[in-house]
Coordinates of C-alpha atoms in Angstrom, one line a residue:
X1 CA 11.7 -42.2 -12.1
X2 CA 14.9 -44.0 -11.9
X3 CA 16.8 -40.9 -10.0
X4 CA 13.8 -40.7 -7.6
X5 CA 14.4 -44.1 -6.5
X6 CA 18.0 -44.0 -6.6
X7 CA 17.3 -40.9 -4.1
X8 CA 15.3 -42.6 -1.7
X9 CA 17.5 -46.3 -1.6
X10 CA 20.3 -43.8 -0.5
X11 CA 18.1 -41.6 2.1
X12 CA 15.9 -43.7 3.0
X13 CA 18.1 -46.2 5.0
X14 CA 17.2 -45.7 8.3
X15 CA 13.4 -44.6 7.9
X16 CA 13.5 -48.3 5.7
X17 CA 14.4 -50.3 9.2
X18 CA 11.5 -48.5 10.9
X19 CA 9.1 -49.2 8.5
X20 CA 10.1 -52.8 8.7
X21 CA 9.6 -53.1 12.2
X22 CA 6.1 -51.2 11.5
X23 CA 5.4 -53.9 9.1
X24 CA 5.4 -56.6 11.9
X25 CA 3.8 -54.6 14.7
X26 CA 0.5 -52.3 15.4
X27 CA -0.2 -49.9 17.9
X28 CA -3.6 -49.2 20.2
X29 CA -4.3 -46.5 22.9
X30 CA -4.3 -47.6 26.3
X31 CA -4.8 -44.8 28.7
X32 CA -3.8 -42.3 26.2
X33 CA -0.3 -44.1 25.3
X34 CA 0.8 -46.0 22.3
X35 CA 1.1 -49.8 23.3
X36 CA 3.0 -52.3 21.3
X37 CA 1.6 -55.3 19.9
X38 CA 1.3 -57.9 17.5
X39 CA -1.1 -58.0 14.4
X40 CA -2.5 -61.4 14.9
X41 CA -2.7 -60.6 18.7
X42 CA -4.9 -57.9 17.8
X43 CA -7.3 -59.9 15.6
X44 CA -7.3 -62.7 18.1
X45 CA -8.4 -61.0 21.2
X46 CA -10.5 -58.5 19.5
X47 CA -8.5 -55.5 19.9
X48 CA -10.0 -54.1 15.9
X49 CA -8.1 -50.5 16.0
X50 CA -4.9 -50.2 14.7
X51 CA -4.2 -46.1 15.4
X52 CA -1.9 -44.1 12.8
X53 CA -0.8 -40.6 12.6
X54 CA -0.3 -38.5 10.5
X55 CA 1.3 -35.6 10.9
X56 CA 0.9 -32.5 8.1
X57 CA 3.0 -29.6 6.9
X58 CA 2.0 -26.9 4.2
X59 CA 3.5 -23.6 2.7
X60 CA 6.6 -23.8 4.4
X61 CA 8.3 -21.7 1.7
X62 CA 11.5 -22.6 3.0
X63 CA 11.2 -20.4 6.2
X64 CA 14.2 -22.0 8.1
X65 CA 15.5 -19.3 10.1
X66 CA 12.3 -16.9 10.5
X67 CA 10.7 -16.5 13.4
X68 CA 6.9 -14.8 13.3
X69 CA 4.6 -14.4 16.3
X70 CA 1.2 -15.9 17.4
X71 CA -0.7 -14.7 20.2
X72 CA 2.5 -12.5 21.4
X73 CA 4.5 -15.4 21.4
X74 CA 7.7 -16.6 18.8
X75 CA 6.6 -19.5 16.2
X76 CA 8.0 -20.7 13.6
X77 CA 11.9 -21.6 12.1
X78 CA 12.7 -25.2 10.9
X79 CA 14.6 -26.3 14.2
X80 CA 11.3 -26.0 16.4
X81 CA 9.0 -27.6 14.0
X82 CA 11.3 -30.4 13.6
X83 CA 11.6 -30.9 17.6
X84 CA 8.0 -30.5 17.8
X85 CA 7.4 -32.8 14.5
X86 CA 9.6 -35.7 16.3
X87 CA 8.6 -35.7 19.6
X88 CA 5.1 -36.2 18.3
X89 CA 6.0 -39.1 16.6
X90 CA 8.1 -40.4 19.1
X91 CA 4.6 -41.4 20.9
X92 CA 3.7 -43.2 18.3
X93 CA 5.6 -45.4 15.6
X94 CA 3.0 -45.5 13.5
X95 CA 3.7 -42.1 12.3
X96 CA 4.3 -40.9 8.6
X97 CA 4.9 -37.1 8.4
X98 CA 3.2 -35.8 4.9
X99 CA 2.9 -32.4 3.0
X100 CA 0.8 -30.5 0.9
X101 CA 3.2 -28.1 -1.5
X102 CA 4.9 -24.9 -1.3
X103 CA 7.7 -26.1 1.1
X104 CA 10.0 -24.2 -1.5
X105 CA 9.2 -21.1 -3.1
X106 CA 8.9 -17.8 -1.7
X107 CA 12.0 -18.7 0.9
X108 CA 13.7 -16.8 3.0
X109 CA 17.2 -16.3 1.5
X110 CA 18.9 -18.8 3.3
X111 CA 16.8 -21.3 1.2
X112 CA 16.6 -18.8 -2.1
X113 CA 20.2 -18.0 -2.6
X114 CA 21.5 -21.2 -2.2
X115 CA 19.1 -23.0 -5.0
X116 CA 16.0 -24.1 -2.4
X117 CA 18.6 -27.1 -1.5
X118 CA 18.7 -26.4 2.0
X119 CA 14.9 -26.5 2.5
X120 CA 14.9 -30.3 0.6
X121 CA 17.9 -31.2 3.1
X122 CA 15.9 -29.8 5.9
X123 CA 13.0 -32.3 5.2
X124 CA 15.1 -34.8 4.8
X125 CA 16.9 -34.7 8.0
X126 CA 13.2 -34.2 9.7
X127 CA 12.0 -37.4 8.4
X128 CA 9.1 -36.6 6.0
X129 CA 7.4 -39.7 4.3
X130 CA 5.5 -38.5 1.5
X131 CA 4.4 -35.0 -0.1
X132 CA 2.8 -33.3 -2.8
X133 CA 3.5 -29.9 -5.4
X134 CA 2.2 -26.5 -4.4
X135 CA 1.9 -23.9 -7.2
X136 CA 5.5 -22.4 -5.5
X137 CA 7.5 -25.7 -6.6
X138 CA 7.0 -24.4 -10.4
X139 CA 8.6 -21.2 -9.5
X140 CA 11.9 -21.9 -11.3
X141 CA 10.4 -24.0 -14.0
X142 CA 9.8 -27.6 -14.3
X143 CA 13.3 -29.2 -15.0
X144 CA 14.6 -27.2 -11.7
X145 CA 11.6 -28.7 -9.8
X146 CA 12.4 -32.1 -10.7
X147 CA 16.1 -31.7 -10.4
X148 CA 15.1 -30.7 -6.5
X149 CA 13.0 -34.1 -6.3
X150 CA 15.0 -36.3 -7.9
X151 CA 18.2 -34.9 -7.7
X152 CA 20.9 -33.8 -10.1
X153 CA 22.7 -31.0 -11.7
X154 CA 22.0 -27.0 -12.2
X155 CA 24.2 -24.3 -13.5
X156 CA 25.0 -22.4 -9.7
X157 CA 25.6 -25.9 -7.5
X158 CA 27.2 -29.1 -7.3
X159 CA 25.4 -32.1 -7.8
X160 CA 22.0 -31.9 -5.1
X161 CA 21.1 -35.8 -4.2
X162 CA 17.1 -34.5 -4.1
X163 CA 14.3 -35.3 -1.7
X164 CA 14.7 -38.5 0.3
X165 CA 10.7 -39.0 0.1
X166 CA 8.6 -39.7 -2.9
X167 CA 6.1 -36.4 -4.6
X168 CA 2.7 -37.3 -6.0
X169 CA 0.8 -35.5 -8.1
X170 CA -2.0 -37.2 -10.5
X171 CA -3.1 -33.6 -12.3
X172 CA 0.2 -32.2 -13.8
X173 CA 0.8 -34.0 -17.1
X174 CA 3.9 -33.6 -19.7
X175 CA 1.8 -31.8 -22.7
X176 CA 2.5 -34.1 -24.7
X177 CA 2.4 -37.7 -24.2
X178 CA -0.2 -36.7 -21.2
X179 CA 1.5 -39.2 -19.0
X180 CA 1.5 -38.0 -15.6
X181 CA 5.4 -36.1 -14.9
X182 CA 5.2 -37.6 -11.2
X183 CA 3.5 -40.8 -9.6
X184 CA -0.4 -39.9 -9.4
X185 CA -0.5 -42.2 -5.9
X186 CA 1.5 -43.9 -3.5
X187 CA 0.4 -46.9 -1.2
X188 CA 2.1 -46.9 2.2
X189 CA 1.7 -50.2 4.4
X190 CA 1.4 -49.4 8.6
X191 CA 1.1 -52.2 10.4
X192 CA 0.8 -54.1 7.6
X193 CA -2.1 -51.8 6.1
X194 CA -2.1 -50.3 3.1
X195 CA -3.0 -46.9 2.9
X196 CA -3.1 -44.8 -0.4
X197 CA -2.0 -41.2 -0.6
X198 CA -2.7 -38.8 -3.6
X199 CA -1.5 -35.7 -4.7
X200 CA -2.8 -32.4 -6.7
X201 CA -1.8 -29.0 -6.9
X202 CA -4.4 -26.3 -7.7
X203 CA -4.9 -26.4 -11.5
X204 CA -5.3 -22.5 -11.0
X205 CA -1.1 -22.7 -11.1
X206 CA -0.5 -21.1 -14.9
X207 CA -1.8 -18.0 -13.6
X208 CA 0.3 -17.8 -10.5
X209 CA 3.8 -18.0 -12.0
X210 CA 5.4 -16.8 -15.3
X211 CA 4.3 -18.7 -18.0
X212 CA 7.6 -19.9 -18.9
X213 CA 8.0 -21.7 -15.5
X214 CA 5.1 -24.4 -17.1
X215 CA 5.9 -24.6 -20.4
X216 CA 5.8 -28.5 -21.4
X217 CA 3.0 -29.5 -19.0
X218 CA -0.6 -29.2 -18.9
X219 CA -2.9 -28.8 -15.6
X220 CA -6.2 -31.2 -15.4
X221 CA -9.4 -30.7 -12.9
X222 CA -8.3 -32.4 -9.4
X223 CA -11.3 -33.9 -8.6
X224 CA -11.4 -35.4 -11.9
X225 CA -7.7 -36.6 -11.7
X226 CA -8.0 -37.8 -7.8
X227 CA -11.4 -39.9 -8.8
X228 CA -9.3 -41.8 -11.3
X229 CA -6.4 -42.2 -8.5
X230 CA -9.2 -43.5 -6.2
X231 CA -10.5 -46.0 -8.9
X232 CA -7.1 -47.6 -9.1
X233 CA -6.0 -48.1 -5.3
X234 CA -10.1 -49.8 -4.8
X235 CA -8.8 -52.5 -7.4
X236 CA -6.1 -53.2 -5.8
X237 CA -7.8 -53.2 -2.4
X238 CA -6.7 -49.9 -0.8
X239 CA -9.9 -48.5 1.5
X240 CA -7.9 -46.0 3.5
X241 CA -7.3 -42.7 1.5
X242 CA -5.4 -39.7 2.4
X243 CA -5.4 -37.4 -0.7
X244 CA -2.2 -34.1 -0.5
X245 CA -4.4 -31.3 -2.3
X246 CA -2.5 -27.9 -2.9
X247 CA -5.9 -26.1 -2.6
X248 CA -7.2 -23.7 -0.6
X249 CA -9.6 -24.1 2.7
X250 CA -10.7 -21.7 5.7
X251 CA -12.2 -21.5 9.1
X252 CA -11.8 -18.4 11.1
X253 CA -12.5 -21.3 14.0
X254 CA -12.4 -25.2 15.2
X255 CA -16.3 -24.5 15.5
X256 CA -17.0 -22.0 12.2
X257 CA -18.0 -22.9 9.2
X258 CA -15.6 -23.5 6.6
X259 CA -14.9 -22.6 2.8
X260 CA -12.7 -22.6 -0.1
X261 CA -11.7 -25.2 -3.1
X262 CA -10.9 -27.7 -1.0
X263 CA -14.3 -27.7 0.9
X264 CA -15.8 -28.0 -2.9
X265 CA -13.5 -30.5 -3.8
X266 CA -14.6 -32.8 -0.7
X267 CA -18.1 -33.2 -1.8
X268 CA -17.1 -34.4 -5.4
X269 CA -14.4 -36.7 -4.7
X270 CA -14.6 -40.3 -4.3
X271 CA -16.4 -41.5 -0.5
X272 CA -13.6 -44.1 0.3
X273 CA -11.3 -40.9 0.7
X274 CA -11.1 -40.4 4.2
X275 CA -8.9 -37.4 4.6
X276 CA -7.2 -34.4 2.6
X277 CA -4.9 -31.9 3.7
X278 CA -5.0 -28.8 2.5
X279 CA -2.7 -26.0 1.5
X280 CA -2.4 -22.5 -0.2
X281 CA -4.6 -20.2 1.6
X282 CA -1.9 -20.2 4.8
X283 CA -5.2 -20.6 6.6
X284 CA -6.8 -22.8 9.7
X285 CA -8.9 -25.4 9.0
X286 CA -10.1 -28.7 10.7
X287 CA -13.3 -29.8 10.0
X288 CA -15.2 -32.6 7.8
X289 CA -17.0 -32.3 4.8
X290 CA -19.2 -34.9 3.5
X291 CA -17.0 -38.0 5.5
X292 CA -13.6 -36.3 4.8
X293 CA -11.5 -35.0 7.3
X294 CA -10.1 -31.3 6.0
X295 CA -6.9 -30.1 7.9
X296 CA -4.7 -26.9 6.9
X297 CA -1.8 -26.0 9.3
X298 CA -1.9 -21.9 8.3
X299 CA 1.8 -21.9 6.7
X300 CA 5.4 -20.8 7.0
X301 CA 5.8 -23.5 9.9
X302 CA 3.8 -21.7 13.0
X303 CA 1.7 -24.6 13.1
X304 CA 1.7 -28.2 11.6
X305 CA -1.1 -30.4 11.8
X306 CA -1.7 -34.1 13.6
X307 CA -4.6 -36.6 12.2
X308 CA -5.2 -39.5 14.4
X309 CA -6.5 -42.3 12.3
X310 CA -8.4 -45.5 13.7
X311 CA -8.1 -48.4 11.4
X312 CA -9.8 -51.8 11.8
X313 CA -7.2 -54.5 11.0
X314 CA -9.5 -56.7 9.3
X315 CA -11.7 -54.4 6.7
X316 CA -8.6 -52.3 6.3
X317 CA -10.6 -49.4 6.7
X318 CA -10.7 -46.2 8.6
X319 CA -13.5 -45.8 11.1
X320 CA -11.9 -43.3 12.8
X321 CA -10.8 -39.8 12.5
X322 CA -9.5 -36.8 14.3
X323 CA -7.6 -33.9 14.0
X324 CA -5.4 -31.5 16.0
X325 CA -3.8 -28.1 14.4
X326 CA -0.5 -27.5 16.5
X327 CA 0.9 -24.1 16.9
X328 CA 4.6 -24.3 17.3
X329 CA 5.3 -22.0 20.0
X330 CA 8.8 -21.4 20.7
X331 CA 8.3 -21.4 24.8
X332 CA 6.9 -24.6 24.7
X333 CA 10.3 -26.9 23.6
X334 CA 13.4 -26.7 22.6
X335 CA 14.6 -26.6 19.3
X336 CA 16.3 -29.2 17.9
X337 CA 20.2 -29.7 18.0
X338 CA 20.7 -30.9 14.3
X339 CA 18.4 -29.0 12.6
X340 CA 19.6 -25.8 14.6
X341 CA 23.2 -26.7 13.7
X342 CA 22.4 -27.3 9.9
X343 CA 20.8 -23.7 9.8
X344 CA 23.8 -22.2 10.7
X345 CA 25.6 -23.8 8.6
X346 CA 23.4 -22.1 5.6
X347 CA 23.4 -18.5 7.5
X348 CA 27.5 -19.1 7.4
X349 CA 27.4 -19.4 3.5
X350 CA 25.2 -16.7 2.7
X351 CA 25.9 -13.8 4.9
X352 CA 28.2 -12.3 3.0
X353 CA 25.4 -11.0 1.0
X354 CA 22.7 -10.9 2.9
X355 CA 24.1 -8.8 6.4
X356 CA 24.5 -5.5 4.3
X357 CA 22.7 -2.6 6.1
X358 CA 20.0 -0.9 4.4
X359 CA 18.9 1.4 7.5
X360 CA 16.4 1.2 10.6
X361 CA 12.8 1.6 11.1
X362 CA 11.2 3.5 14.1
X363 CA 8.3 0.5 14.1
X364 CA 7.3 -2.4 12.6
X365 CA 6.6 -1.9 9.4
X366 CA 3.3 -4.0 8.0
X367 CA 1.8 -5.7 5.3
X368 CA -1.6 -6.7 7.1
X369 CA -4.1 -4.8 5.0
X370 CA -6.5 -2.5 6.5
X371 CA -10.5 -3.0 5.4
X372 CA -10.1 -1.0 2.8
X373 CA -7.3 -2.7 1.4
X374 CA -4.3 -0.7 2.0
X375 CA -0.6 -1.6 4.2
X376 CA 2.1 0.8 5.3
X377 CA 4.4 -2.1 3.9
X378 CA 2.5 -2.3 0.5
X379 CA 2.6 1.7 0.3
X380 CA 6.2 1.7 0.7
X381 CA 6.9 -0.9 -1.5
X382 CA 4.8 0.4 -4.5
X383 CA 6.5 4.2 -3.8
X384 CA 9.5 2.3 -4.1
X385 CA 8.8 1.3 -7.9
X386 CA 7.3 4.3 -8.8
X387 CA 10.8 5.9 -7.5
X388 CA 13.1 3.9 -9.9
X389 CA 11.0 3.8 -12.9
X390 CA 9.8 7.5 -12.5
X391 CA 6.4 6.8 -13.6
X392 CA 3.0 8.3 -12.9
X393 CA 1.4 5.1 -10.7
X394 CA 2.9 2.0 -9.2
X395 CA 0.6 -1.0 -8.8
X396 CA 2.5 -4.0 -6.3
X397 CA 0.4 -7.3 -5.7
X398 CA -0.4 -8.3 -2.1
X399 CA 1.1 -12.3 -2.8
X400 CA 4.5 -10.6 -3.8
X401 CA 4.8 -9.2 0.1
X402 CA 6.0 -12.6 1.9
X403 CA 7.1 -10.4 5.8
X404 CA 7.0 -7.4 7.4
X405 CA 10.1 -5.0 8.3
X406 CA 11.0 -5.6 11.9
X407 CA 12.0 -2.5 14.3
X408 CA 15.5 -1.8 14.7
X409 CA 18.5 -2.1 11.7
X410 CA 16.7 -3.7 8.4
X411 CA 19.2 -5.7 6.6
X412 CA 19.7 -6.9 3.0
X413 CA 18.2 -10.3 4.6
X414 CA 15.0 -9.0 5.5
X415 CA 14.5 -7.7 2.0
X416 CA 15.0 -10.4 0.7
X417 CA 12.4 -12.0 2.8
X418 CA 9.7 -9.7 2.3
X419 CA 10.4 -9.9 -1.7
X420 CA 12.0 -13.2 -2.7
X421 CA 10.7 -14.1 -6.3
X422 CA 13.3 -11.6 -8.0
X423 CA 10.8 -10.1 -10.5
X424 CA 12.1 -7.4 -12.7
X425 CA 9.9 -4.2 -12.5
X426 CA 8.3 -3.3 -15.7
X427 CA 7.2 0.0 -17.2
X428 CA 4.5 1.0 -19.0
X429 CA 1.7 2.7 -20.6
X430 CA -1.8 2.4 -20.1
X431 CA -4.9 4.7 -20.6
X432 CA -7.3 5.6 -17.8
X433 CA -9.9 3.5 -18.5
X434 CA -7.4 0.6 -18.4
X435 CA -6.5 1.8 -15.0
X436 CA -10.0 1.2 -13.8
X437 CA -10.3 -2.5 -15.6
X438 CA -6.8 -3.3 -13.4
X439 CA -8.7 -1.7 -9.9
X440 CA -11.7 -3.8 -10.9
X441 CA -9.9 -7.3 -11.2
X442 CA -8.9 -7.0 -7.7
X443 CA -12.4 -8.6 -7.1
X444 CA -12.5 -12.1 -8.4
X445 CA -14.5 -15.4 -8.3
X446 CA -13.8 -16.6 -4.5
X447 CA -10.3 -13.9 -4.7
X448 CA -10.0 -10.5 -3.8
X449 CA -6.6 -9.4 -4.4
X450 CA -5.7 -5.5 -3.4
X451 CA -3.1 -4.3 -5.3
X452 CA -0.9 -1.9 -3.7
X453 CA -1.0 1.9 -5.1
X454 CA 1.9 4.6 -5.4
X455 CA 0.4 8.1 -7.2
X456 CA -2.9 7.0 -7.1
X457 CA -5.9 7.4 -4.8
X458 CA -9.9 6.0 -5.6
X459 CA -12.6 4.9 -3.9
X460 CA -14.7 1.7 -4.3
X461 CA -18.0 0.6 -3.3
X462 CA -18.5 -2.7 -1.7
X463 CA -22.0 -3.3 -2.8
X464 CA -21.4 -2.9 -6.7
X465 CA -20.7 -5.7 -8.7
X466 CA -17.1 -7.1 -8.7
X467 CA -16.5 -5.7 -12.3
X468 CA -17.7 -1.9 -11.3
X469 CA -16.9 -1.8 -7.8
X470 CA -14.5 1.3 -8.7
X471 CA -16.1 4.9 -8.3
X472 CA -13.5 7.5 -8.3
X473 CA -9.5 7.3 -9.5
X474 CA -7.9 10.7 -8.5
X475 CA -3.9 11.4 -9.2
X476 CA -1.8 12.1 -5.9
X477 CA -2.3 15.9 -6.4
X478 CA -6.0 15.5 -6.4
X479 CA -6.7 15.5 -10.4
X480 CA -9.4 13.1 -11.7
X481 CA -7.8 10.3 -14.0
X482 CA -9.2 11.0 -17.2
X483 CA -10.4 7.4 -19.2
X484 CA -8.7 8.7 -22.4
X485 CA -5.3 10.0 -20.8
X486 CA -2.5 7.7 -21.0
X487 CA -0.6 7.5 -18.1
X488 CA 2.9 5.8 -17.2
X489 CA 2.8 2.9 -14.6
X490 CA 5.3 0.3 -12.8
X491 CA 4.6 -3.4 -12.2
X492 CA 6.7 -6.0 -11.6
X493 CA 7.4 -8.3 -14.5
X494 CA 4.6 -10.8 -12.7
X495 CA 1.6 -8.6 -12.7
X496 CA 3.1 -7.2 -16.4
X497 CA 2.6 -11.0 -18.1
X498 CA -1.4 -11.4 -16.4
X499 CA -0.4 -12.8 -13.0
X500 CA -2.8 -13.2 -10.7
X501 CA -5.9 -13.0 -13.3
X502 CA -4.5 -9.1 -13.7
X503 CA -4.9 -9.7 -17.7
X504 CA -5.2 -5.9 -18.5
X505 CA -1.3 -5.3 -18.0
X506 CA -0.7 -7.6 -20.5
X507 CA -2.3 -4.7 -22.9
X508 CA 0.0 -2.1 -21.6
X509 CA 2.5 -0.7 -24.6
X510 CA 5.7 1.2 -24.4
X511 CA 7.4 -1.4 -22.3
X512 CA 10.5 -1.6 -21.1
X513 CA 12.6 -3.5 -18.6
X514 CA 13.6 -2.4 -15.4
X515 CA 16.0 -3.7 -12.5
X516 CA 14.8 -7.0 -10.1
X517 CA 12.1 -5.4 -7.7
X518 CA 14.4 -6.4 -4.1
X519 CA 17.2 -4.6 -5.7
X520 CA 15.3 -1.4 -6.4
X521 CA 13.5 -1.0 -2.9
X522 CA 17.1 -1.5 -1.0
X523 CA 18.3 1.1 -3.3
X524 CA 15.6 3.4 -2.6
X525 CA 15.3 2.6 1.2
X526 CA 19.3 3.8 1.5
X527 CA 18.4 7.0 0.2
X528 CA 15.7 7.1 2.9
X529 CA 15.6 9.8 5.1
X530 CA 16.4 7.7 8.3
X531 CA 14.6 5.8 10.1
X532 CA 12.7 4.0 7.4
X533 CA 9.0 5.2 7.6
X534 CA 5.7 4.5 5.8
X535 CA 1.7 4.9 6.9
X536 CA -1.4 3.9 5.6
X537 CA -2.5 7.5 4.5
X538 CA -6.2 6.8 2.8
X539 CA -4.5 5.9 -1.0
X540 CA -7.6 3.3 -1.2
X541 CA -11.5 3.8 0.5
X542 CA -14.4 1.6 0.9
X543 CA -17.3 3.6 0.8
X544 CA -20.7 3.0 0.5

């Protein structure tokens, strides 16, 4: 780990004198404020609560410059987070600022195109303490990931110093010496108390990336791998436990019930962990399962989350614990002069490729699905395959569609945006019957995953059984797809190698290679007819 820690004595400078005055001072709530003391003070005139916070960002996915809307209202880009992220822990000192994976991956270009190095400076300059892998981090393969940690060379950039805070993660191994590739745990002293963090990613990850992006590491059970984490900060005295999990959790409200691997994964792990973020799902949550405090900030930076932690100074343990999930509404502060500064720095060195004009749109153009599973965005997408590889279906998977299109002149940028992994497209053949095996693995253990259709309509029935929830498969022009007919089909290189459990493209034949899928939908959105349109027109129903 020798470039790790070379990359934190250098970044770390500043962040190392305020831990030192942390390490000589606590802080308790009078009246709502944070008041300075002393440790022994505390222990002498019974004062017992030493209060820490943390505050928690997941899925980022290097959205610096992209502003989204909650409630009616802008959220989002790197330079508001970060003003809300600091003044937050301007009121109180005993603040570390964690995350839970997928802070690159997925980006908006102005991350993407320049090697994910801006979204690592970007944390840096924030201030972030401590963090964890998401499945995204793997997305350019293991030696890139590390290289973005613990700095170094690559063939498209100068040498990157890396992150200025330490990754965790106890449940990704090298294959073979089975040695974990990054620290399992990290003990952080507040106030002079220790407090031990632990990181997994979902070991779900192979499946979510192309199989050449793991190659030399193996994925172990979480629970399994955060137990043994546990067992080794109780010997060394360490009874506060946050735990960074890259797994998925859901409430559809503060007061609803909630679901999801992490809500599993609370009532197996360890009692003396306290709290674990969560990540993945881009969803809400804030609730406790079985003693552990569950948080999820919903992703792309809209929200982030902040866990006030009571501590008593003498058992070193926490006997307190609250959460808040902070939506980071634009009207509400201003964004920060650095951070806005630094982003325009980035937008200066890609616009050259990114400001081409690919044509307007009447109307927003979406990807929220509708019940029955279908987008206008998804729609236009998949057409957009079929288009280029000149095939009888196209089948596009809902995680590949990262934004919408916006109203008004669509850009290069925004393409970019709404399809950043740069997956080739991929033709080939499969027989009818295999068309209805792909339609049925949509519905998954815990997953449903719509695919996105171009040339094909069907129907499904909700109350079948996940694996025959398909009734009827018709071709655009109303023929029945026949289960011994072969038929021609476009995915993206993804879905073509079993992403996203879709193992029956891996059975297709006749394939062959097509051009990156970003590069084929700007192509065929020039030749559109202006403006730009696309409905949901009843290619997939639920019936019953």
């Amino acid at each position: 780990m020798k470039g790790a820690l070379n990359g934190n004595a250098i970044r770390k400078a500043v962040p190392a004198l305020i831990l030192t005055t942390l390490f000589s001072a606590a802080f308790v709530l009078d009246s709502g404020r944070p008041e300075t003391t002393g440790i022994s003070r505390i222990i002498e005139t019974g004062q017992s609560r030493i209060h820490v916070q943390l505050l928690g960002v997941n899925d980022f996915h290097g959205q610096l410059n992209v502003t989204r809307e909650v409630n009616g209202r802008p959220v989002g880009r790197a330079d508001y987070l970060a003003a809300y992220l600091k003044e937050r822990k301007a009121k109180n000192k005993n603040t570390l600022i964690v995350h839970a994976g997928d802070m690159v991956g997925a980006s908006a270009p102005v991350s993407s195109l320049l090697q994910e190095e801006p979204s690592i400076e970007v944390l840096n300059q924030i201030g972030f303490d401590i963090g964890t892998l998401g499945n995204h981090e793997f997305d350019r393969g293991v030696k890139e990931m590390l290289r973005l940690i613990r700095g170094g060379f690559n063939q498209k950039s100068e040498y990157f110093i890396g992150a200025g805070f330490p990754y965790l993660c106890a449940n990704v191994l090298n294959a073979k010496t089975n040695s974990p590739i990054l620290p399992p745990y990290k003990i952080m002293k507040i106030a002079g108390i220790p407090i031990g963090f632990i990181g997994v990613v979902t070991d779900d990850t192979p499946s979510m990336v192309d199989s050449n992006t793991v190659e030399g590491v193996k994925f172990i059970d979480e629970v399994t791998a955060i137990n043994q984490a546990v067992t080794e900060l109780k010997e060394q005295g360490v009874k506060a436990i946050v735990v960074l999990a890259h797994n998925a959790g859901k409430q559809s409200s503060h007061d609803a019930a909630a679901s999801g691997e992490i809500v599993e994964m609370a009532k197996l792990v360890d009692d003396e962990v306290d709290v674990m973020f969560a990540g993945h799902s881009h969803s809400y949550l804030n609730t406790e399962v079985d003693g552990k405090l569950l948080v999820q900030a919903e992703s792309y930076g809209t929200a982030f989350s902040d866990v006030d932690l009571e501590i008593d100074p003498v058992t070193k343990d926490i006997v307190s614990k609250k959460a808040e999930i902070v939506v980071t509404y634009h009207d509400s502060i201003k964004p920060d002069p650095v951070m806005k500064a630094l982003i325009e720095k980035y937008e200066t060195e890609v616009s050259s490729v990114v400001d081409e004009f690919v044509g307007t749109a009447s109307f927003d153009i979406v990807g929220n699905r509708n019940e029955n599973g279908e987008s206008a965005l998804g729609n236009l997408i998949a057409d957009s395959e079929r288009s280029m590889m000149n095939t009888d279906f196209a089948f596009m998977n809902p995680g590949g569609i990262r934004a919408d299109i916006q109203a008004g002149t669509v850009t290069y940028e925004q393409l970019l945006t709404i399809l950043p992994f740069h997956h080739h497209l991929v033709k080939m053949t499969l027989s009818g019957d295999q068309i209805r095996q792909v339609l049925n693995q949509q519905w998954q253990p815990g997953q449903v995953r719509m695919l996105q259709v171009s040339g094909l309509r069907y129907t499904w029935n909700d109350t079948k059984a996940g694996s025959d929830k398909v009734v009827d498969m018709f071709m655009d022009d109303g023929a029945r797809i026949q289960p011994e007919k072969t038929y021609t089909v476009t995915v993206t290189s993804y879905l073509a190698n079993g992403g996203d459990h879709f193992t029956v493209f891996r059975s297709g034949t006749y394939k062959e290679i097509g051009p990156i899928d970003v590069d084929s939908f700007k192509e065929y959105m020039k030749q559109f007819n202006q403006p730009i349109l696309s409905f949901i027109d009843g290619r997939v129903q639920k019936v019953h």
